[in-house]
PDB file of C-alpha atoms in Angstrom:
ATOM      1  CA  UNK A 145       0.000   0.000   0.000  1.00  0.00           C
ATOM      2  CA  UNK A 146       1.183   3.488  -0.850  1.00  0.00           C
ATOM      3  CA  UNK A 147       2.874   5.375   1.986  1.00  0.00           C
ATOM      4  CA  UNK A 148       3.312   9.127   1.862  1.00  0.00           C
ATOM      5  CA  UNK A 149       5.773  11.030   4.055  1.00  0.00           C
ATOM      6  CA  UNK A 150       5.993  14.791   4.347  1.00  0.00           C
ATOM      7  CA  UNK A 151       9.041  16.532   5.759  1.00  0.00           C
ATOM      8  CA  UNK A 152       9.260  18.698   7.762  1.00  0.00           C
ATOM      9  CA  UNK A 153       6.163  18.302   9.916  1.00  0.00           C
ATOM     10  CA  UNK A 154       6.287  21.996  10.767  1.00  0.00           C
ATOM     11  CA  UNK A 155       8.165  24.964   9.378  1.00  0.00           C
ATOM     12  CA  UNK A 156       8.406  28.576  10.504  1.00  0.00           C
ATOM     13  CA  UNK A 157       9.956  31.180   8.214  1.00  0.00           C
ATOM     14  CA  UNK A 158      10.157  34.980   8.076  1.00  0.00           C
ATOM     15  CA  UNK A 159       8.064  36.755   5.465  1.00  0.00           C
ATOM     16  CA  UNK A 160       9.705  37.025   2.064  1.00  0.00           C
ATOM     17  CA  UNK A 161      11.747  33.844   2.333  1.00  0.00           C
ATOM     18  CA  UNK A 162      11.658  31.162  -0.363  1.00  0.00           C
ATOM     19  CA  UNK A 163      10.915  27.679   0.939  1.00  0.00           C
ATOM     20  CA  UNK A 164      10.587  24.043  -0.126  1.00  0.00           C
ATOM     21  CA  UNK A 165       8.198  21.421   1.185  1.00  0.00           C
ATOM     22  CA  UNK A 166       8.946  17.758   0.563  1.00  0.00           C
ATOM     23  CA  UNK A 167       6.714  14.785  -0.199  1.00  0.00           C
ATOM     24  CA  UNK A 168       7.949  11.186  -0.551  1.00  0.00           C
ATOM     25  CA  UNK A 169       5.901   8.231  -1.737  1.00  0.00           C
ATOM     26  CA  UNK A 170       6.675   4.510  -1.900  1.00  0.00           C
ATOM     27  CA  UNK A 171       4.715   3.467  -4.998  1.00  0.00           C
ATOM     28  CA  UNK A 172       6.287   5.070  -8.060  1.00  0.00           C
ATOM     29  CA  UNK A 173       3.462   3.821 -10.293  1.00  0.00           C
ATOM     30  CA  UNK A 174       1.381   6.924  -9.683  1.00  0.00           C
ATOM     31  CA  UNK A 175      -0.704   8.678 -12.325  1.00  0.00           C
ATOM     32  CA  UNK A 176      -0.407  12.095 -10.716  1.00  0.00           C
ATOM     33  CA  UNK A 177       0.665  13.993  -7.628  1.00  0.00           C
ATOM     34  CA  UNK A 178      -1.613  16.583  -6.078  1.00  0.00           C
ATOM     35  CA  UNK A 179      -0.753  19.286  -3.549  1.00  0.00           C
ATOM     36  CA  UNK A 180      -3.412  20.741  -1.278  1.00  0.00           C
ATOM     37  CA  UNK A 181      -3.610  23.554   1.224  1.00  0.00           C
ATOM     38  CA  UNK A 182      -5.721  23.308   4.384  1.00  0.00           C
ATOM     39  CA  UNK A 183      -6.501  26.266   6.623  1.00  0.00           C
ATOM     40  CA  UNK A 184      -7.568  25.547  10.239  1.00  0.00           C
ATOM     41  CA  UNK A 185     -11.092  24.137  10.369  1.00  0.00           C
ATOM     42  CA  UNK A 186     -11.460  24.235   6.579  1.00  0.00           C
ATOM     43  CA  UNK A 187     -11.529  21.781   3.724  1.00  0.00           C
ATOM     44  CA  UNK A 188      -8.695  21.018   1.317  1.00  0.00           C
ATOM     45  CA  UNK A 189      -7.981  23.444  -1.504  1.00  0.00           C
ATOM     46  CA  UNK A 190      -6.155  22.029  -4.523  1.00  0.00           C
ATOM     47  CA  UNK A 191      -3.011  23.969  -5.372  1.00  0.00           C
ATOM     48  CA  UNK A 192      -1.325  22.011  -8.129  1.00  0.00           C
ATOM     49  CA  UNK A 193      -1.843  18.718  -9.946  1.00  0.00           C
ATOM     50  CA  UNK A 194       1.100  17.138 -11.779  1.00  0.00           C
ATOM     51  CA  UNK A 195       0.283  14.357 -14.231  1.00  0.00           C
ATOM     52  CA  UNK A 196       2.755  11.472 -14.481  1.00  0.00           C
ATOM     53  CA  UNK A 197       3.857  12.644 -17.943  1.00  0.00           C
ATOM     54  CA  UNK A 198       4.822  16.033 -16.534  1.00  0.00           C
ATOM     55  CA  UNK A 199       7.760  16.977 -14.345  1.00  0.00           C
ATOM     56  CA  UNK A 200       6.430  20.198 -12.876  1.00  0.00           C
ATOM     57  CA  UNK A 201       3.548  22.624 -12.633  1.00  0.00           C
ATOM     58  CA  UNK A 202       3.506  26.309 -11.770  1.00  0.00           C
ATOM     59  CA  UNK A 203       0.835  28.600 -10.423  1.00  0.00           C
ATOM     60  CA  UNK A 204       1.843  32.098  -9.414  1.00  0.00           C
ATOM     61  CA  UNK A 205       4.451  31.860  -6.647  1.00  0.00           C
ATOM     62  CA  UNK A 206       4.035  28.079  -6.392  1.00  0.00           C
ATOM     63  CA  UNK A 207       6.006  25.476  -8.296  1.00  0.00           C
ATOM     64  CA  UNK A 208       5.645  21.734  -7.795  1.00  0.00           C
ATOM     65  CA  UNK A 209       7.952  19.100  -9.236  1.00  0.00           C
ATOM     66  CA  UNK A 210       7.573  15.364  -9.568  1.00  0.00           C
ATOM     67  CA  UNK A 211      10.325  12.731  -9.802  1.00  0.00           C
ATOM     68  CA  UNK A 212       8.612   9.365 -10.042  1.00  0.00           C
ATOM     69  CA  UNK A 213      11.848   7.396 -10.214  1.00  0.00           C
ATOM     70  CA  UNK A 214      12.949   8.656  -6.816  1.00  0.00           C
ATOM     71  CA  UNK A 215       9.444   8.786  -5.358  1.00  0.00           C
ATOM     72  CA  UNK A 216       9.632  12.459  -4.516  1.00  0.00           C
ATOM     73  CA  UNK A 217       7.759  15.681  -5.077  1.00  0.00           C
ATOM     74  CA  UNK A 218       8.621  19.166  -3.891  1.00  0.00           C
ATOM     75  CA  UNK A 219       6.486  22.268  -3.500  1.00  0.00           C
ATOM     76  CA  UNK A 220       8.446  25.497  -3.855  1.00  0.00           C
ATOM     77  CA  UNK A 221       6.909  28.697  -2.497  1.00  0.00           C
ATOM     78  CA  UNK A 222       8.594  31.913  -3.567  1.00  0.00           C
ATOM     79  CA  UNK A 223       8.576  35.130  -1.558  1.00  0.00           C
ATOM     80  CA  UNK A 224       6.427  33.709   1.232  1.00  0.00           C
ATOM     81  CA  UNK A 225       3.634  35.799   2.749  1.00  0.00           C
ATOM     82  CA  UNK A 226       1.739  35.529   6.056  1.00  0.00           C
ATOM     83  CA  UNK A 227      -1.301  34.444   4.025  1.00  0.00           C
ATOM     84  CA  UNK A 228       0.617  31.323   3.001  1.00  0.00           C
ATOM     85  CA  UNK A 229       0.393  30.057   6.588  1.00  0.00           C
ATOM     86  CA  UNK A 230      -1.525  26.779   6.456  1.00  0.00           C
ATOM     87  CA  UNK A 231      -1.013  23.021   6.414  1.00  0.00           C
ATOM     88  CA  UNK A 232       0.139  21.623   3.088  1.00  0.00           C
ATOM     89  CA  UNK A 233      -0.799  18.068   2.100  1.00  0.00           C
ATOM     90  CA  UNK A 234       0.252  15.893  -0.815  1.00  0.00           C
ATOM     91  CA  UNK A 235      -1.182  12.704  -2.263  1.00  0.00           C
ATOM     92  CA  UNK A 236      -0.427  10.492  -5.234  1.00  0.00           C
ATOM     93  CA  UNK A 237      -3.145   8.997  -7.404  1.00  0.00           C
ATOM     94  CA  UNK A 238      -2.374   5.487  -8.687  1.00  0.00           C
ATOM     95  CA  UNK A 239      -5.624   4.535 -10.374  1.00  0.00           C
ATOM     96  CA  UNK A 240      -6.951   3.276  -7.089  1.00  0.00           C
ATOM     97  CA  UNK A 241      -9.770   4.711  -5.071  1.00  0.00           C
ATOM     98  CA  UNK A 242      -7.650   4.393  -1.957  1.00  0.00           C
ATOM     99  CA  UNK A 243      -5.658   7.615  -1.906  1.00  0.00           C
ATOM    100  CA  UNK A 244      -3.033   7.929   0.782  1.00  0.00           C
ATOM    101  CA  UNK A 245      -2.312  11.321   2.278  1.00  0.00           C
ATOM    102  CA  UNK A 246       0.740  12.478   4.147  1.00  0.00           C
ATOM    103  CA  UNK A 247       0.220  14.056   7.572  1.00  0.00           C
ATOM    104  CA  UNK A 248       1.133  17.406   6.111  1.00  0.00           C
ATOM    105  CA  UNK A 249       3.582  20.220   6.735  1.00  0.00           C
ATOM    106  CA  UNK A 250       2.314  23.054   8.932  1.00  0.00           C
ATOM    107  CA  UNK A 251       3.767  26.291   7.613  1.00  0.00           C
ATOM    108  CA  UNK A 252       3.924  29.520   9.593  1.00  0.00           C
ATOM    109  CA  UNK A 253       5.113  32.670   7.845  1.00  0.00           C
ATOM    110  CA  UNK A 254       6.104  35.316  10.375  1.00  0.00           C
ATOM    111  CA  UNK A 255       5.482  38.988   9.403  1.00  0.00           C
TER     112      UNK A 255
ATOM    113  CA  UNK B  69     -19.366  27.785  -9.921  1.00  0.00           C
ATOM    114  CA  UNK B  70     -18.961  24.035  -9.668  1.00  0.00           C
ATOM    115  CA  UNK B  71     -17.974  22.517  -6.384  1.00  0.00           C
ATOM    116  CA  UNK B  72     -18.852  20.351  -3.408  1.00  0.00           C
ATOM    117  CA  UNK B  73     -21.226  21.496  -0.686  1.00  0.00           C
ATOM    118  CA  UNK B  74     -21.118  19.887   2.734  1.00  0.00           C
ATOM    119  CA  UNK B  75     -23.713  20.589   5.393  1.00  0.00           C
ATOM    120  CA  UNK B  76     -24.021  21.333   8.170  1.00  0.00           C
ATOM    121  CA  UNK B  77     -20.701  22.944   9.008  1.00  0.00           C
ATOM    122  CA  UNK B  78     -21.051  21.988  12.682  1.00  0.00           C
ATOM    123  CA  UNK B  79     -23.056  19.059  14.060  1.00  0.00           C
ATOM    124  CA  UNK B  80     -23.608  17.887  17.597  1.00  0.00           C
ATOM    125  CA  UNK B  81     -24.641  14.341  18.417  1.00  0.00           C
ATOM    126  CA  UNK B  82     -25.966  12.919  21.623  1.00  0.00           C
ATOM    127  CA  UNK B  83     -24.917   9.473  22.763  1.00  0.00           C
ATOM    128  CA  UNK B  84     -26.890   6.759  20.953  1.00  0.00           C
ATOM    129  CA  UNK B  85     -28.062   8.978  18.102  1.00  0.00           C
ATOM    130  CA  UNK B  86     -27.570   8.504  14.400  1.00  0.00           C
ATOM    131  CA  UNK B  87     -26.703  11.638  12.432  1.00  0.00           C
ATOM    132  CA  UNK B  88     -26.410  12.226   8.694  1.00  0.00           C
ATOM    133  CA  UNK B  89     -23.863  14.461   6.984  1.00  0.00           C
ATOM    134  CA  UNK B  90     -24.781  15.839   3.590  1.00  0.00           C
ATOM    135  CA  UNK B  91     -22.489  16.036   0.551  1.00  0.00           C
ATOM    136  CA  UNK B  92     -23.648  17.413  -2.787  1.00  0.00           C
ATOM    137  CA  UNK B  93     -21.541  18.052  -5.920  1.00  0.00           C
ATOM    138  CA  UNK B  94     -22.341  19.760  -9.226  1.00  0.00           C
ATOM    139  CA  UNK B  95     -19.101  18.805 -10.959  1.00  0.00           C
ATOM    140  CA  UNK B  96     -20.616  15.834 -12.789  1.00  0.00           C
ATOM    141  CA  UNK B  97     -17.996  13.617 -11.144  1.00  0.00           C
ATOM    142  CA  UNK B  98     -18.625   9.878 -11.060  1.00  0.00           C
ATOM    143  CA  UNK B  99     -16.624   9.074  -7.938  1.00  0.00           C
ATOM    144  CA  UNK B 100     -17.262  10.392  -4.438  1.00  0.00           C
ATOM    145  CA  UNK B 101     -15.491   9.797  -1.133  1.00  0.00           C
ATOM    146  CA  UNK B 102     -15.790  10.338   2.603  1.00  0.00           C
ATOM    147  CA  UNK B 103     -12.712  10.948   4.734  1.00  0.00           C
ATOM    148  CA  UNK B 104     -12.253  11.392   8.452  1.00  0.00           C
ATOM    149  CA  UNK B 105      -9.576  13.715   9.844  1.00  0.00           C
ATOM    150  CA  UNK B 106      -8.371  13.612  13.447  1.00  0.00           C
ATOM    151  CA  UNK B 107      -5.763  15.943  14.984  1.00  0.00           C
ATOM    152  CA  UNK B 108      -2.228  14.781  14.256  1.00  0.00           C
ATOM    153  CA  UNK B 109      -3.397  12.085  11.846  1.00  0.00           C
ATOM    154  CA  UNK B 110      -3.680  11.970   8.102  1.00  0.00           C
ATOM    155  CA  UNK B 111      -6.971  11.660   6.271  1.00  0.00           C
ATOM    156  CA  UNK B 112      -8.518   8.215   6.504  1.00  0.00           C
ATOM    157  CA  UNK B 113     -10.975   6.841   3.947  1.00  0.00           C
ATOM    158  CA  UNK B 114     -14.390   5.811   5.305  1.00  0.00           C
ATOM    159  CA  UNK B 115     -16.374   4.933   2.151  1.00  0.00           C
ATOM    160  CA  UNK B 116     -16.175   5.599  -1.554  1.00  0.00           C
ATOM    161  CA  UNK B 117     -18.544   5.294  -4.494  1.00  0.00           C
ATOM    162  CA  UNK B 118     -17.574   4.781  -8.114  1.00  0.00           C
ATOM    163  CA  UNK B 119     -21.052   5.136  -9.618  1.00  0.00           C
ATOM    164  CA  UNK B 120     -24.661   5.520  -8.576  1.00  0.00           C
ATOM    165  CA  UNK B 121     -26.037   2.662  -6.458  1.00  0.00           C
ATOM    166  CA  UNK B 122     -22.557   1.343  -5.729  1.00  0.00           C
ATOM    167  CA  UNK B 123     -20.228   2.002  -2.807  1.00  0.00           C
ATOM    168  CA  UNK B 124     -17.291   0.296  -1.126  1.00  0.00           C
ATOM    169  CA  UNK B 125     -15.833   0.294   2.381  1.00  0.00           C
ATOM    170  CA  UNK B 126     -12.623   2.154   3.029  1.00  0.00           C
ATOM    171  CA  UNK B 127     -10.170   1.673   5.868  1.00  0.00           C
ATOM    172  CA  UNK B 128     -12.457   2.710   8.742  1.00  0.00           C
ATOM    173  CA  UNK B 129     -16.045   1.932   7.669  1.00  0.00           C
ATOM    174  CA  UNK B 130     -17.220   0.407  10.954  1.00  0.00           C
ATOM    175  CA  UNK B 131     -19.986   2.488  12.534  1.00  0.00           C
ATOM    176  CA  UNK B 132     -20.721   4.390   9.318  1.00  0.00           C
ATOM    177  CA  UNK B 133     -23.152   3.911   6.427  1.00  0.00           C
ATOM    178  CA  UNK B 134     -23.653   5.633   3.069  1.00  0.00           C
ATOM    179  CA  UNK B 135     -25.994   5.688   0.085  1.00  0.00           C
ATOM    180  CA  UNK B 136     -25.578   6.820  -3.518  1.00  0.00           C
ATOM    181  CA  UNK B 137     -29.021   7.161  -5.051  1.00  0.00           C
ATOM    182  CA  UNK B 138     -28.081  10.155  -7.192  1.00  0.00           C
ATOM    183  CA  UNK B 139     -24.856  11.050  -8.936  1.00  0.00           C
ATOM    184  CA  UNK B 140     -24.784  14.405  -7.172  1.00  0.00           C
ATOM    185  CA  UNK B 141     -25.316  13.188  -3.624  1.00  0.00           C
ATOM    186  CA  UNK B 142     -23.371  10.951  -1.228  1.00  0.00           C
ATOM    187  CA  UNK B 143     -24.672  11.289   2.350  1.00  0.00           C
ATOM    188  CA  UNK B 144     -22.820   9.755   5.291  1.00  0.00           C
ATOM    189  CA  UNK B 145     -24.636   8.450   8.373  1.00  0.00           C
ATOM    190  CA  UNK B 146     -22.687   8.175  11.599  1.00  0.00           C
ATOM    191  CA  UNK B 147     -24.445   5.481  13.590  1.00  0.00           C
ATOM    192  CA  UNK B 148     -24.535   4.853  17.322  1.00  0.00           C
ATOM    193  CA  UNK B 149     -22.133   1.956  16.679  1.00  0.00           C
ATOM    194  CA  UNK B 150     -19.338   4.457  15.993  1.00  0.00           C
ATOM    195  CA  UNK B 151     -17.779   4.777  19.445  1.00  0.00           C
ATOM    196  CA  UNK B 152     -15.564   7.772  18.804  1.00  0.00           C
ATOM    197  CA  UNK B 153     -17.315   9.917  16.183  1.00  0.00           C
ATOM    198  CA  UNK B 154     -15.920  13.315  17.192  1.00  0.00           C
ATOM    199  CA  UNK B 155     -13.839  14.368  14.173  1.00  0.00           C
ATOM    200  CA  UNK B 156     -13.714  16.525  11.063  1.00  0.00           C
ATOM    201  CA  UNK B 157     -15.406  14.869   8.074  1.00  0.00           C
ATOM    202  CA  UNK B 158     -14.456  15.691   4.509  1.00  0.00           C
ATOM    203  CA  UNK B 159     -16.272  14.754   1.318  1.00  0.00           C
ATOM    204  CA  UNK B 160     -14.459  14.631  -2.013  1.00  0.00           C
ATOM    205  CA  UNK B 161     -15.146  13.791  -5.640  1.00  0.00           C
ATOM    206  CA  UNK B 162     -13.186  12.972  -8.777  1.00  0.00           C
ATOM    207  CA  UNK B 163     -13.858  12.316 -12.451  1.00  0.00           C
ATOM    208  CA  UNK B 164     -12.184   8.976 -12.057  1.00  0.00           C
ATOM    209  CA  UNK B 165      -9.604   7.780  -9.578  1.00  0.00           C
ATOM    210  CA  UNK B 166      -5.978   8.675  -9.925  1.00  0.00           C
ATOM    211  CA  UNK B 167      -6.053  10.658 -13.152  1.00  0.00           C
ATOM    212  CA  UNK B 168      -7.563  14.110 -12.858  1.00  0.00           C
ATOM    213  CA  UNK B 169      -7.239  14.979  -9.220  1.00  0.00           C
ATOM    214  CA  UNK B 170      -9.714  15.395  -6.421  1.00  0.00           C
ATOM    215  CA  UNK B 171     -12.008  18.205  -5.257  1.00  0.00           C
ATOM    216  CA  UNK B 172     -12.901  18.547  -1.581  1.00  0.00           C
ATOM    217  CA  UNK B 173     -15.765  20.128   0.298  1.00  0.00           C
ATOM    218  CA  UNK B 174     -15.361  22.496   3.228  1.00  0.00           C
ATOM    219  CA  UNK B 175     -16.006  19.819   5.846  1.00  0.00           C
ATOM    220  CA  UNK B 176     -18.348  19.074   8.736  1.00  0.00           C
ATOM    221  CA  UNK B 177     -17.144  19.091  12.320  1.00  0.00           C
ATOM    222  CA  UNK B 178     -19.021  16.511  14.378  1.00  0.00           C
ATOM    223  CA  UNK B 179     -18.937  16.649  18.162  1.00  0.00           C
ATOM    224  CA  UNK B 180     -20.490  14.214  20.626  1.00  0.00           C
ATOM    225  CA  UNK B 181     -22.169  15.944  23.566  1.00  0.00           C
TER     226      UNK B 181
END
């Protein structure tokens, strides 16, 4: 069964800093990798979806990469802002209905 | 705008009661899912449905029941058999599994009083 690990579990950075969040998965036979953001008490908001044929996706200050061979994905956030403070979750879709989520990285951006 | 609507946002259950959480989507997605989220734990799959009138148990289905009578709707009932129901419940949908990503609702927080 797919296992997803997110490192670090928590991260605190000053405003304006660039940062990288990591996601590792054990089953490299994934069809896509999706990054979500979750604010306290809220649902999950999709940030980026990388299909298996792609290596990266960009949206504004966010860039996500996917390396299936090494079982890793990274989410790069440029010029971080206090509004970026949230928990970030990743999951890999492998054609199964049983998605596995990491426990997330809790990001705090200090003004 | 297309999306998933979960209601209510907050729900309180007395001991021994069954309660039903609503999930409605207008994305024309075939597959729908229910997840449970507890503090410090990842999301855990309760039930999923691939098509109307079909659903399958996930990892933690005991004490829960679902129905899928319409493509748009996938309600979750938390029965009195669920001994620790206090949690945050999330509904999601997808076109098909593993290819086009998932869309989530805003969640329902259930508390036992």
